[in-house]
Amino acid sequence: MKHLLKLLDLTGDEIIEILNLADQLKYELKHGIKHHHLEGKSLGMIFQKSSTRTRVSFETGMYQLGGQALFLSSNDLQIGRGEPVQDTARVLSRYLDGIMIRTFEQSEVEALAKYGSIPIINGLTDFCHPCQVLADLMTIREFKGRLDGLKMCFIGDGNNMMNSLIVGGLKTGMSVSVACPKDYQPPKEILEFAYESGRFEMFTDPMKAAENADVILTDVWASMGQEEEKAIREKAFAGYQVNAEMMKVANEGCMVLHCLPAHRGEEITEEVMEAHADEIFEEAENRLHAQKAVMVMLMK
Ligand code: CP
Ligand code: NVA
């Protein structure tokens, strides 16, 4: 593994290897065992979109590993004034040991990797959110003791989260069902991969997708950059809500996860959110551990 651009590039074994290291780093952190694997190293963090979890977990994670992280807002970088990504990649490669980037186009992340000479980590694009899903898988395994054979269900938009969950779930042996409105399905590339596994189902009826689920996940109806579509999307996604009714058709002990930020009363009810807060905030914490594992594997 040279970069983390999307989960499609990783094998199931590589994903499990990241999760195993993440568990170990979590244990060490909780027990005060120092792990300065990245002493003297610098991570650049390019943000073209807002962030709470990604920014703070990468920055803190880098510090805990003995290195440093630089917050690079695209508003302040020349990239925001049109300097090509090919040039930015080649320049930053000469100062830094790794780059985490959050942006719109997946092609920009791929271009950084192509032209740069240091590891690139995708901190969210419109296409995928691999770091989040590594934390999600880590959390499911932590609560359920395994991934293989479990049923994951995603309710909502065929967006970055749905895409990465489908790939991450299937690659680690889970079966995956999703529910989304007809006009909001995941892209062809993801659906082709998904159907090939023989463990994937897609519905328009959210209750059908949730049947016998071991873990239900959801995400906002309008992602960053889609603010103008908010009203249209509220109509399209009405009914695509994780609520108490839905939990009744899932398996007993079904987990609920949300990448956050959550919109209570839209994609998830306050009641379900609070009932599963232990899982959801462990998931948020696990961003830290999973990303530290990724950085150690790529940058050590
Ligand atoms: N889940 C997630 O990526 O959160 P942030 O947008 O706050 O980084
Ligand atoms: N789908 C959401 C995820 C946020 C972490 C977005 O892209 O805004």
PDB file of C-alpha atoms and ligand atoms in Angstrom:
ATOM      1  CA  MET A   1       0.000   0.000   0.000  1.00  0.00           C
ATOM      2  CA  LYS A   2       1.544   3.318  -1.125  1.00  0.00           C
ATOM      3  CA  HIS A   3      -1.450   5.633  -0.688  1.00  0.00           C
ATOM      4  CA  LEU A   4      -4.970   5.575   0.679  1.00  0.00           C
ATOM      5  CA  LEU A   5      -6.956   7.014  -2.217  1.00  0.00           C
ATOM      6  CA  LYS A   6     -10.020   4.747  -2.063  1.00  0.00           C
ATOM      7  CA  LEU A   7     -10.908   1.390  -0.495  1.00  0.00           C
ATOM      8  CA  LEU A   8     -11.337  -0.137  -3.959  1.00  0.00           C
ATOM      9  CA  ASP A   9      -7.510  -0.098  -4.205  1.00  0.00           C
ATOM     10  CA  LEU A  10      -7.056  -2.225  -1.055  1.00  0.00           C
ATOM     11  CA  THR A  11      -7.461  -5.953  -0.530  1.00  0.00           C
ATOM     12  CA  GLY A  12      -9.585  -7.287   2.319  1.00  0.00           C
ATOM     13  CA  ASP A  13      -6.385  -8.456   4.012  1.00  0.00           C
ATOM     14  CA  GLU A  14      -4.879  -4.969   3.806  1.00  0.00           C
ATOM     15  CA  ILE A  15      -7.997  -3.499   5.401  1.00  0.00           C
ATOM     16  CA  ILE A  16      -7.839  -6.046   8.238  1.00  0.00           C
ATOM     17  CA  GLU A  17      -4.135  -5.304   8.701  1.00  0.00           C
ATOM     18  CA  ILE A  18      -4.979  -1.591   9.184  1.00  0.00           C
ATOM     19  CA  LEU A  19      -7.720  -2.478  11.683  1.00  0.00           C
ATOM     20  CA  ASN A  20      -5.374  -4.744  13.639  1.00  0.00           C
ATOM     21  CA  LEU A  21      -2.753  -2.027  13.910  1.00  0.00           C
ATOM     22  CA  ALA A  22      -5.465   0.500  14.843  1.00  0.00           C
ATOM     23  CA  ASP A  23      -6.589  -1.774  17.711  1.00  0.00           C
ATOM     24  CA  GLN A  24      -2.997  -2.055  18.888  1.00  0.00           C
ATOM     25  CA  LEU A  25      -2.414   1.717  18.768  1.00  0.00           C
ATOM     26  CA  LYS A  26      -5.670   2.287  20.641  1.00  0.00           C
ATOM     27  CA  TYR A  27      -4.565  -0.152  23.349  1.00  0.00           C
ATOM     28  CA  GLU A  28      -1.152   1.481  23.616  1.00  0.00           C
ATOM     29  CA  LEU A  29      -2.630   4.978  23.855  1.00  0.00           C
ATOM     30  CA  LYS A  30      -5.043   3.914  26.612  1.00  0.00           C
ATOM     31  CA  HIS A  31      -2.202   2.299  28.545  1.00  0.00           C
ATOM     32  CA  GLY A  32       0.214   5.200  28.222  1.00  0.00           C
ATOM     33  CA  ILE A  33       2.568   3.277  25.950  1.00  0.00           C
ATOM     34  CA  LYS A  34       4.341   5.790  23.698  1.00  0.00           C
ATOM     35  CA  HIS A  35       4.448   5.002  20.004  1.00  0.00           C
ATOM     36  CA  HIS A  36       6.570   7.631  18.286  1.00  0.00           C
ATOM     37  CA  HIS A  37       6.664   5.809  14.971  1.00  0.00           C
ATOM     38  CA  LEU A  38       6.688   9.043  12.967  1.00  0.00           C
ATOM     39  CA  GLU A  39       9.221  11.073  14.905  1.00  0.00           C
ATOM     40  CA  GLY A  40      10.465  14.044  12.891  1.00  0.00           C
ATOM     41  CA  LYS A  41       7.870  13.549  10.149  1.00  0.00           C
ATOM     42  CA  SER A  42       5.414  16.115   8.811  1.00  0.00           C
ATOM     43  CA  LEU A  43       1.936  15.615   7.415  1.00  0.00           C
ATOM     44  CA  GLY A  44       0.335  18.362   5.308  1.00  0.00           C
ATOM     45  CA  MET A  45      -3.456  18.521   5.597  1.00  0.00           C
ATOM     46  CA  ILE A  46      -5.145  20.253   2.641  1.00  0.00           C
ATOM     47  CA  PHE A  47      -8.763  21.193   3.296  1.00  0.00           C
ATOM     48  CA  GLN A  48     -11.113  22.466   0.575  1.00  0.00           C
ATOM     49  CA  LYS A  49     -14.141  21.666   2.774  1.00  0.00           C
ATOM     50  CA  SER A  50     -14.995  22.066   6.468  1.00  0.00           C
ATOM     51  CA  SER A  51     -14.074  19.478   9.068  1.00  0.00           C
ATOM     52  CA  THR A  52     -14.174  18.823  12.790  1.00  0.00           C
ATOM     53  CA  ARG A  53     -13.265  15.149  13.208  1.00  0.00           C
ATOM     54  CA  THR A  54     -10.875  14.703  10.309  1.00  0.00           C
ATOM     55  CA  ARG A  55      -8.808  17.760  11.089  1.00  0.00           C
ATOM     56  CA  VAL A  56      -8.556  17.217  14.830  1.00  0.00           C
ATOM     57  CA  SER A  57      -7.967  13.467  14.671  1.00  0.00           C
ATOM     58  CA  PHE A  58      -5.223  13.721  12.052  1.00  0.00           C
ATOM     59  CA  GLU A  59      -3.518  16.594  13.834  1.00  0.00           C
ATOM     60  CA  THR A  60      -3.659  14.941  17.252  1.00  0.00           C
ATOM     61  CA  GLY A  61      -2.779  11.569  15.790  1.00  0.00           C
ATOM     62  CA  MET A  62       0.329  12.927  14.147  1.00  0.00           C
ATOM     63  CA  TYR A  63       1.386  14.535  17.447  1.00  0.00           C
ATOM     64  CA  GLN A  64       0.856  11.262  19.320  1.00  0.00           C
ATOM     65  CA  LEU A  65       3.059   9.524  16.750  1.00  0.00           C
ATOM     66  CA  GLY A  66       5.861  11.992  17.430  1.00  0.00           C
ATOM     67  CA  GLY A  67       5.411  14.024  14.253  1.00  0.00           C
ATOM     68  CA  GLN A  68       3.663  17.231  13.308  1.00  0.00           C
ATOM     69  CA  ALA A  69       0.710  18.174  11.124  1.00  0.00           C
ATOM     70  CA  LEU A  70       0.254  21.354   9.108  1.00  0.00           C
ATOM     71  CA  PHE A  71      -3.253  22.651   8.486  1.00  0.00           C
ATOM     72  CA  LEU A  72      -3.344  23.969   4.918  1.00  0.00           C
ATOM     73  CA  SER A  73      -6.612  25.635   4.034  1.00  0.00           C
ATOM     74  CA  SER A  74      -7.080  25.793   0.285  1.00  0.00           C
ATOM     75  CA  ASN A  75      -8.108  29.435   0.736  1.00  0.00           C
ATOM     76  CA  ASP A  76      -4.556  30.192   1.812  1.00  0.00           C
ATOM     77  CA  LEU A  77      -2.696  27.895  -0.568  1.00  0.00           C
ATOM     78  CA  GLN A  78      -1.904  28.953  -4.129  1.00  0.00           C
ATOM     79  CA  ILE A  79      -3.988  25.945  -5.215  1.00  0.00           C
ATOM     80  CA  GLY A  80      -6.995  28.087  -4.270  1.00  0.00           C
ATOM     81  CA  ARG A  81      -5.770  30.685  -6.799  1.00  0.00           C
ATOM     82  CA  GLY A  82      -5.334  28.176  -9.578  1.00  0.00           C
ATOM     83  CA  GLU A  83      -1.842  26.700  -9.115  1.00  0.00           C
ATOM     84  CA  PRO A  84      -2.146  23.266 -10.740  1.00  0.00           C
ATOM     85  CA  VAL A  85      -2.344  20.222  -8.500  1.00  0.00           C
ATOM     86  CA  GLN A  86       0.561  18.622 -10.421  1.00  0.00           C
ATOM     87  CA  ASP A  87       2.873  21.445  -9.346  1.00  0.00           C
ATOM     88  CA  THR A  88       1.524  21.577  -5.805  1.00  0.00           C
ATOM     89  CA  ALA A  89       2.132  17.834  -5.464  1.00  0.00           C
ATOM     90  CA  ARG A  90       5.726  18.078  -6.627  1.00  0.00           C
ATOM     91  CA  VAL A  91       6.525  21.045  -4.391  1.00  0.00           C
ATOM     92  CA  LEU A  92       4.894  19.675  -1.244  1.00  0.00           C
ATOM     93  CA  SER A  93       6.608  16.306  -1.786  1.00  0.00           C
ATOM     94  CA  ARG A  94       9.919  18.063  -1.171  1.00  0.00           C
ATOM     95  CA  TYR A  95       8.896  19.392   2.258  1.00  0.00           C
ATOM     96  CA  LEU A  96       6.506  16.840   3.688  1.00  0.00           C
ATOM     97  CA  ASP A  97       6.384  13.103   4.420  1.00  0.00           C
ATOM     98  CA  GLY A  98       2.690  12.687   3.629  1.00  0.00           C
ATOM     99  CA  ILE A  99      -0.407  14.611   2.559  1.00  0.00           C
ATOM    100  CA  MET A 100      -3.990  14.235   3.702  1.00  0.00           C
ATOM    101  CA  ILE A 101      -6.439  15.992   1.397  1.00  0.00           C
ATOM    102  CA  ARG A 102     -10.166  16.719   1.668  1.00  0.00           C
ATOM    103  CA  THR A 103     -11.631  18.001  -1.558  1.00  0.00           C
ATOM    104  CA  PHE A 104     -14.411  17.639  -4.133  1.00  0.00           C
ATOM    105  CA  GLU A 105     -13.040  15.707  -7.089  1.00  0.00           C
ATOM    106  CA  GLN A 106     -11.548  12.248  -6.648  1.00  0.00           C
ATOM    107  CA  SER A 107      -9.375  13.021  -9.688  1.00  0.00           C
ATOM    108  CA  GLU A 108      -7.567  15.705  -7.708  1.00  0.00           C
ATOM    109  CA  VAL A 109      -6.544  13.188  -5.056  1.00  0.00           C
ATOM    110  CA  GLU A 110      -5.431  10.730  -7.725  1.00  0.00           C
ATOM    111  CA  ALA A 111      -3.426  13.512  -9.424  1.00  0.00           C
ATOM    112  CA  LEU A 112      -1.632  14.351  -6.180  1.00  0.00           C
ATOM    113  CA  ALA A 113      -0.604  10.704  -5.908  1.00  0.00           C
ATOM    114  CA  LYS A 114       0.449  10.574  -9.551  1.00  0.00           C
ATOM    115  CA  TYR A 115       2.636  13.677  -9.535  1.00  0.00           C
ATOM    116  CA  GLY A 116       3.833  13.675  -5.935  1.00  0.00           C
ATOM    117  CA  SER A 117       6.383  11.304  -4.460  1.00  0.00           C
ATOM    118  CA  ILE A 118       4.980  10.916  -0.926  1.00  0.00           C
ATOM    119  CA  PRO A 119       1.962   8.992   0.452  1.00  0.00           C
ATOM    120  CA  ILE A 120      -1.426  10.620  -0.167  1.00  0.00           C
ATOM    121  CA  ILE A 121      -4.393   9.998   2.135  1.00  0.00           C
ATOM    122  CA  ASN A 122      -7.947  10.768   1.039  1.00  0.00           C
ATOM    123  CA  GLY A 123      -9.693  12.649   3.850  1.00  0.00           C
ATOM    124  CA  LEU A 124     -12.994  12.727   1.888  1.00  0.00           C
ATOM    125  CA  THR A 125     -13.984  13.462  -1.667  1.00  0.00           C
ATOM    126  CA  ASP A 126     -17.413  13.504  -3.284  1.00  0.00           C
ATOM    127  CA  PHE A 127     -16.666   9.917  -4.325  1.00  0.00           C
ATOM    128  CA  CYS A 128     -15.501   8.314  -1.104  1.00  0.00           C
ATOM    129  CA  HIS A 129     -14.499   8.606   2.543  1.00  0.00           C
ATOM    130  CA  PRO A 130     -12.087   5.735   3.207  1.00  0.00           C
ATOM    131  CA  CYS A 131     -10.736   6.980   6.568  1.00  0.00           C
ATOM    132  CA  GLN A 132     -14.253   7.179   7.973  1.00  0.00           C
ATOM    133  CA  VAL A 133     -15.131   3.684   6.846  1.00  0.00           C
ATOM    134  CA  LEU A 134     -11.953   2.202   8.319  1.00  0.00           C
ATOM    135  CA  ALA A 135     -13.089   3.687  11.646  1.00  0.00           C
ATOM    136  CA  ASP A 136     -16.595   2.310  11.062  1.00  0.00           C
ATOM    137  CA  LEU A 137     -15.295  -1.197  10.401  1.00  0.00           C
ATOM    138  CA  MET A 138     -13.030  -0.957  13.447  1.00  0.00           C
ATOM    139  CA  THR A 139     -16.035   0.007  15.579  1.00  0.00           C
ATOM    140  CA  ILE A 140     -18.244  -2.780  14.264  1.00  0.00           C
ATOM    141  CA  ARG A 141     -15.523  -5.331  14.951  1.00  0.00           C
ATOM    142  CA  GLU A 142     -14.995  -3.873  18.422  1.00  0.00           C
ATOM    143  CA  PHE A 143     -18.676  -4.212  19.357  1.00  0.00           C
ATOM    144  CA  LYS A 144     -19.532  -7.406  17.464  1.00  0.00           C
ATOM    145  CA  GLY A 145     -16.213  -9.256  17.669  1.00  0.00           C
ATOM    146  CA  ARG A 146     -16.137  -9.889  13.906  1.00  0.00           C
ATOM    147  CA  LEU A 147     -17.049  -8.509  10.494  1.00  0.00           C
ATOM    148  CA  ASP A 148     -17.240 -11.626   8.354  1.00  0.00           C
ATOM    149  CA  GLY A 149     -20.823 -12.813   7.930  1.00  0.00           C
ATOM    150  CA  LEU A 150     -22.510  -9.744   9.429  1.00  0.00           C
ATOM    151  CA  LYS A 151     -25.127  -7.747   7.535  1.00  0.00           C
ATOM    152  CA  MET A 152     -24.449  -4.036   7.048  1.00  0.00           C
ATOM    153  CA  CYS A 153     -27.235  -1.732   5.912  1.00  0.00           C
ATOM    154  CA  PHE A 154     -26.915   1.856   4.689  1.00  0.00           C
ATOM    155  CA  ILE A 155     -29.941   4.129   4.421  1.00  0.00           C
ATOM    156  CA  GLY A 156     -29.802   7.313   2.340  1.00  0.00           C
ATOM    157  CA  ASP A 157     -27.796   9.005  -0.353  1.00  0.00           C
ATOM    158  CA  GLY A 158     -25.561   7.098  -2.792  1.00  0.00           C
ATOM    159  CA  ASN A 159     -22.741   9.384  -1.703  1.00  0.00           C
ATOM    160  CA  ASN A 160     -19.135   9.143  -0.509  1.00  0.00           C
ATOM    161  CA  MET A 161     -20.203   7.288   2.639  1.00  0.00           C
ATOM    162  CA  MET A 162     -22.415   4.768   0.883  1.00  0.00           C
ATOM    163  CA  ASN A 163     -19.699   4.115  -1.696  1.00  0.00           C
ATOM    164  CA  SER A 164     -16.973   3.439   0.832  1.00  0.00           C
ATOM    165  CA  LEU A 165     -19.213   1.388   3.110  1.00  0.00           C
ATOM    166  CA  ILE A 166     -20.275  -0.876   0.253  1.00  0.00           C
ATOM    167  CA  VAL A 167     -16.652  -1.505  -0.705  1.00  0.00           C
ATOM    168  CA  GLY A 168     -15.293  -1.790   2.844  1.00  0.00           C
ATOM    169  CA  GLY A 169     -18.152  -4.016   4.016  1.00  0.00           C
ATOM    170  CA  LEU A 170     -17.941  -6.398   1.069  1.00  0.00           C
ATOM    171  CA  LYS A 171     -14.131  -6.589   1.130  1.00  0.00           C
ATOM    172  CA  THR A 172     -14.204  -7.652   4.783  1.00  0.00           C
ATOM    173  CA  GLY A 173     -16.768 -10.407   4.246  1.00  0.00           C
ATOM    174  CA  MET A 174     -19.948  -8.625   5.274  1.00  0.00           C
ATOM    175  CA  SER A 175     -23.145  -8.662   3.266  1.00  0.00           C
ATOM    176  CA  VAL A 176     -24.382  -5.203   2.382  1.00  0.00           C
ATOM    177  CA  SER A 177     -27.835  -3.850   1.682  1.00  0.00           C
ATOM    178  CA  VAL A 178     -28.592  -0.246   0.820  1.00  0.00           C
ATOM    179  CA  ALA A 179     -31.735   1.810   0.359  1.00  0.00           C
ATOM    180  CA  CYS A 180     -31.767   5.008  -1.666  1.00  0.00           C
ATOM    181  CA  PRO A 181     -34.174   6.884  -3.934  1.00  0.00           C
ATOM    182  CA  LYS A 182     -33.897   5.914  -7.600  1.00  0.00           C
ATOM    183  CA  ASP A 183     -32.139   9.120  -8.617  1.00  0.00           C
ATOM    184  CA  TYR A 184     -29.573   8.918  -5.824  1.00  0.00           C
ATOM    185  CA  GLN A 185     -27.942   5.550  -6.407  1.00  0.00           C
ATOM    186  CA  PRO A 186     -24.205   4.987  -6.083  1.00  0.00           C
ATOM    187  CA  PRO A 187     -22.127   5.278  -9.280  1.00  0.00           C
ATOM    188  CA  LYS A 188     -21.847   2.424 -11.770  1.00  0.00           C
ATOM    189  CA  GLU A 189     -18.271   1.577 -10.776  1.00  0.00           C
ATOM    190  CA  ILE A 190     -19.396   0.867  -7.210  1.00  0.00           C
ATOM    191  CA  LEU A 191     -22.516  -1.050  -8.233  1.00  0.00           C
ATOM    192  CA  GLU A 192     -20.524  -3.286 -10.588  1.00  0.00           C
ATOM    193  CA  PHE A 193     -18.085  -4.135  -7.819  1.00  0.00           C
ATOM    194  CA  ALA A 194     -20.955  -4.671  -5.394  1.00  0.00           C
ATOM    195  CA  TYR A 195     -23.092  -6.999  -7.512  1.00  0.00           C
ATOM    196  CA  GLU A 196     -20.055  -9.079  -8.451  1.00  0.00           C
ATOM    197  CA  SER A 197     -19.654 -10.055  -4.785  1.00  0.00           C
ATOM    198  CA  GLY A 198     -23.019 -11.821  -4.682  1.00  0.00           C
ATOM    199  CA  ARG A 199     -23.538 -10.329  -1.204  1.00  0.00           C
ATOM    200  CA  PHE A 200     -25.139  -7.026  -2.175  1.00  0.00           C
ATOM    201  CA  GLU A 201     -28.735  -5.838  -2.409  1.00  0.00           C
ATOM    202  CA  MET A 202     -30.158  -2.430  -3.302  1.00  0.00           C
ATOM    203  CA  PHE A 203     -33.699  -1.289  -2.522  1.00  0.00           C
ATOM    204  CA  THR A 204     -35.782   1.842  -2.738  1.00  0.00           C
ATOM    205  CA  ASP A 205     -37.734   0.698   0.360  1.00  0.00           C
ATOM    206  CA  PRO A 206     -35.622   1.439   3.477  1.00  0.00           C
ATOM    207  CA  MET A 207     -37.510  -1.089   5.617  1.00  0.00           C
ATOM    208  CA  LYS A 208     -36.609  -3.890   3.196  1.00  0.00           C
ATOM    209  CA  ALA A 209     -32.935  -2.965   3.343  1.00  0.00           C
ATOM    210  CA  ALA A 210     -32.953  -2.902   7.141  1.00  0.00           C
ATOM    211  CA  GLU A 211     -34.404  -6.395   7.570  1.00  0.00           C
ATOM    212  CA  ASN A 212     -32.093  -8.580   9.684  1.00  0.00           C
ATOM    213  CA  ALA A 213     -29.333  -5.978   9.710  1.00  0.00           C
ATOM    214  CA  ASP A 214     -26.554  -6.233  12.298  1.00  0.00           C
ATOM    215  CA  VAL A 215     -25.505  -2.641  11.785  1.00  0.00           C
ATOM    216  CA  ILE A 216     -27.397   0.259  10.225  1.00  0.00           C
ATOM    217  CA  LEU A 217     -25.573   3.350   9.011  1.00  0.00           C
ATOM    218  CA  THR A 218     -26.782   6.606   7.575  1.00  0.00           C
ATOM    219  CA  ASP A 219     -25.497  10.034   6.588  1.00  0.00           C
ATOM    220  CA  VAL A 220     -26.834  13.502   5.821  1.00  0.00           C
ATOM    221  CA  TRP A 221     -29.180  13.945   2.872  1.00  0.00           C
ATOM    222  CA  ALA A 222     -27.214  16.903   1.503  1.00  0.00           C
ATOM    223  CA  SER A 223     -23.436  16.633   1.633  1.00  0.00           C
ATOM    224  CA  MET A 224     -20.884  19.432   1.647  1.00  0.00           C
ATOM    225  CA  GLY A 225     -21.120  21.245  -1.658  1.00  0.00           C
ATOM    226  CA  GLN A 226     -24.813  20.306  -2.123  1.00  0.00           C
ATOM    227  CA  GLU A 227     -26.234  23.020   0.122  1.00  0.00           C
ATOM    228  CA  GLU A 228     -28.264  24.487  -2.748  1.00  0.00           C
ATOM    229  CA  GLU A 229     -30.041  21.171  -3.317  1.00  0.00           C
ATOM    230  CA  LYS A 230     -31.197  21.007   0.298  1.00  0.00           C
ATOM    231  CA  ALA A 231     -34.903  21.558  -0.391  1.00  0.00           C
ATOM    232  CA  ILE A 232     -35.087  19.106  -3.319  1.00  0.00           C
ATOM    233  CA  ARG A 233     -33.210  16.530  -1.326  1.00  0.00           C
ATOM    234  CA  GLU A 234     -35.453  16.891   1.722  1.00  0.00           C
ATOM    235  CA  LYS A 235     -38.336  15.858  -0.520  1.00  0.00           C
ATOM    236  CA  ALA A 236     -36.459  13.029  -2.222  1.00  0.00           C
ATOM    237  CA  PHE A 237     -35.217  11.527   1.036  1.00  0.00           C
ATOM    238  CA  ALA A 238     -38.380  11.868   3.126  1.00  0.00           C
ATOM    239  CA  GLY A 239     -38.884   8.416   4.642  1.00  0.00           C
ATOM    240  CA  TYR A 240     -35.211   7.486   4.430  1.00  0.00           C
ATOM    241  CA  GLN A 241     -34.836   7.827   8.156  1.00  0.00           C
ATOM    242  CA  VAL A 242     -33.283   5.559  10.763  1.00  0.00           C
ATOM    243  CA  ASN A 243     -35.989   5.456  13.443  1.00  0.00           C
ATOM    244  CA  ALA A 244     -37.468   3.149  16.086  1.00  0.00           C
ATOM    245  CA  GLU A 245     -39.815   1.504  13.538  1.00  0.00           C
ATOM    246  CA  MET A 246     -36.856   0.539  11.408  1.00  0.00           C
ATOM    247  CA  MET A 247     -34.912  -0.862  14.345  1.00  0.00           C
ATOM    248  CA  LYS A 248     -37.760  -3.365  14.890  1.00  0.00           C
ATOM    249  CA  VAL A 249     -37.057  -5.158  11.607  1.00  0.00           C
ATOM    250  CA  ALA A 250     -33.300  -5.297  12.209  1.00  0.00           C
ATOM    251  CA  ASN A 251     -31.591  -8.077  14.158  1.00  0.00           C
ATOM    252  CA  GLU A 252     -31.594  -7.935  17.922  1.00  0.00           C
ATOM    253  CA  GLY A 253     -28.623  -5.924  19.163  1.00  0.00           C
ATOM    254  CA  CYS A 254     -28.333  -4.138  15.831  1.00  0.00           C
ATOM    255  CA  MET A 255     -25.796  -1.308  16.012  1.00  0.00           C
ATOM    256  CA  VAL A 256     -26.359   2.169  14.595  1.00  0.00           C
ATOM    257  CA  LEU A 257     -23.470   4.253  13.306  1.00  0.00           C
ATOM    258  CA  HIS A 258     -23.268   7.741  11.814  1.00  0.00           C
ATOM    259  CA  CYS A 259     -20.131   9.404  10.461  1.00  0.00           C
ATOM    260  CA  LEU A 260     -21.354  12.759  11.831  1.00  0.00           C
ATOM    261  CA  PRO A 261     -22.296  15.558  11.674  1.00  0.00           C
ATOM    262  CA  ALA A 262     -25.881  14.275  12.100  1.00  0.00           C
ATOM    263  CA  HIS A 263     -29.132  16.061  11.354  1.00  0.00           C
ATOM    264  CA  ARG A 264     -31.516  14.815  14.006  1.00  0.00           C
ATOM    265  CA  GLY A 265     -35.076  14.578  12.723  1.00  0.00           C
ATOM    266  CA  GLU A 266     -33.875  14.105   9.132  1.00  0.00           C
ATOM    267  CA  GLU A 267     -31.794  10.995   8.405  1.00  0.00           C
ATOM    268  CA  ILE A 268     -31.937   9.803  12.036  1.00  0.00           C
ATOM    269  CA  THR A 269     -34.260  10.438  14.966  1.00  0.00           C
ATOM    270  CA  GLU A 270     -33.055  11.941  18.221  1.00  0.00           C
ATOM    271  CA  GLU A 271     -34.276   8.768  19.977  1.00  0.00           C
ATOM    272  CA  VAL A 272     -32.202   6.344  17.890  1.00  0.00           C
ATOM    273  CA  MET A 273     -29.206   8.634  17.905  1.00  0.00           C
ATOM    274  CA  GLU A 274     -29.182   8.867  21.696  1.00  0.00           C
ATOM    275  CA  ALA A 275     -29.902   5.163  22.182  1.00  0.00           C
ATOM    276  CA  HIS A 276     -26.809   4.373  20.115  1.00  0.00           C
ATOM    277  CA  ALA A 277     -24.619   7.249  21.283  1.00  0.00           C
ATOM    278  CA  ASP A 278     -22.033   4.870  22.797  1.00  0.00           C
ATOM    279  CA  GLU A 279     -21.471   3.278  19.406  1.00  0.00           C
ATOM    280  CA  ILE A 280     -21.575   6.521  17.439  1.00  0.00           C
ATOM    281  CA  PHE A 281     -19.068   8.373  19.597  1.00  0.00           C
ATOM    282  CA  GLU A 282     -16.754   5.363  19.826  1.00  0.00           C
ATOM    283  CA  GLU A 283     -16.891   5.447  16.025  1.00  0.00           C
ATOM    284  CA  ALA A 284     -15.858   9.108  16.094  1.00  0.00           C
ATOM    285  CA  GLU A 285     -12.991   8.288  18.467  1.00  0.00           C
ATOM    286  CA  ASN A 286     -11.865   5.437  16.260  1.00  0.00           C
ATOM    287  CA  ARG A 287     -11.112   7.908  13.474  1.00  0.00           C
ATOM    288  CA  LEU A 288      -8.026   8.777  15.503  1.00  0.00           C
ATOM    289  CA  HIS A 289      -6.810   5.208  15.900  1.00  0.00           C
ATOM    290  CA  ALA A 290      -7.615   4.052  12.369  1.00  0.00           C
ATOM    291  CA  GLN A 291      -5.892   7.043  10.778  1.00  0.00           C
ATOM    292  CA  LYS A 292      -2.832   6.651  12.971  1.00  0.00           C
ATOM    293  CA  ALA A 293      -2.602   3.083  11.701  1.00  0.00           C
ATOM    294  CA  VAL A 294      -2.845   4.311   8.101  1.00  0.00           C
ATOM    295  CA  MET A 295      -0.157   6.936   8.665  1.00  0.00           C
ATOM    296  CA  VAL A 296       2.201   4.458  10.330  1.00  0.00           C
ATOM    297  CA  MET A 297       1.739   1.972   7.507  1.00  0.00           C
ATOM    298  CA  LEU A 298       2.283   4.589   4.797  1.00  0.00           C
ATOM    299  CA  MET A 299       4.816   6.948   6.326  1.00  0.00           C
ATOM    300  CA  LYS A 300       7.027   4.954   8.705  1.00  0.00           C
TER     301      LYS A 300
HETATM  302  N1   CP B   1     -17.079  12.384   9.706  1.00  0.00           N
HETATM  303  C1   CP B   1     -16.242  13.366   9.320  1.00  0.00           C
HETATM  304  O1   CP B   1     -15.453  13.233   8.386  1.00  0.00           O
HETATM  305  O2   CP B   1     -16.333  14.495  10.073  1.00  0.00           O
HETATM  306  P1   CP B   1     -15.705  15.916   9.742  1.00  0.00           P
HETATM  307  O3   CP B   1     -16.395  16.427   8.502  1.00  0.00           O
HETATM  308  O4   CP B   1     -16.000  16.729  10.948  1.00  0.00           O
HETATM  309  O5   CP B   1     -14.241  15.763   9.500  1.00  0.00           O
HETATM  310  N1  NVA B   2     -21.529  12.874   3.051  1.00  0.00           N
HETATM  311  C1  NVA B   2     -21.018  13.854   3.977  1.00  0.00           C
HETATM  312  C2  NVA B   2     -20.029  13.235   4.898  1.00  0.00           C
HETATM  313  C3  NVA B   2     -19.471  14.163   5.938  1.00  0.00           C
HETATM  314  C4  NVA B   2     -18.442  13.525   6.808  1.00  0.00           C
HETATM  315  C5  NVA B   2     -20.393  14.992   3.194  1.00  0.00           C
HETATM  316  O1  NVA B   2     -19.698  14.741   2.224  1.00  0.00           O
HETATM  317  O2  NVA B   2     -20.644  16.151   3.556  1.00  0.00           O
END
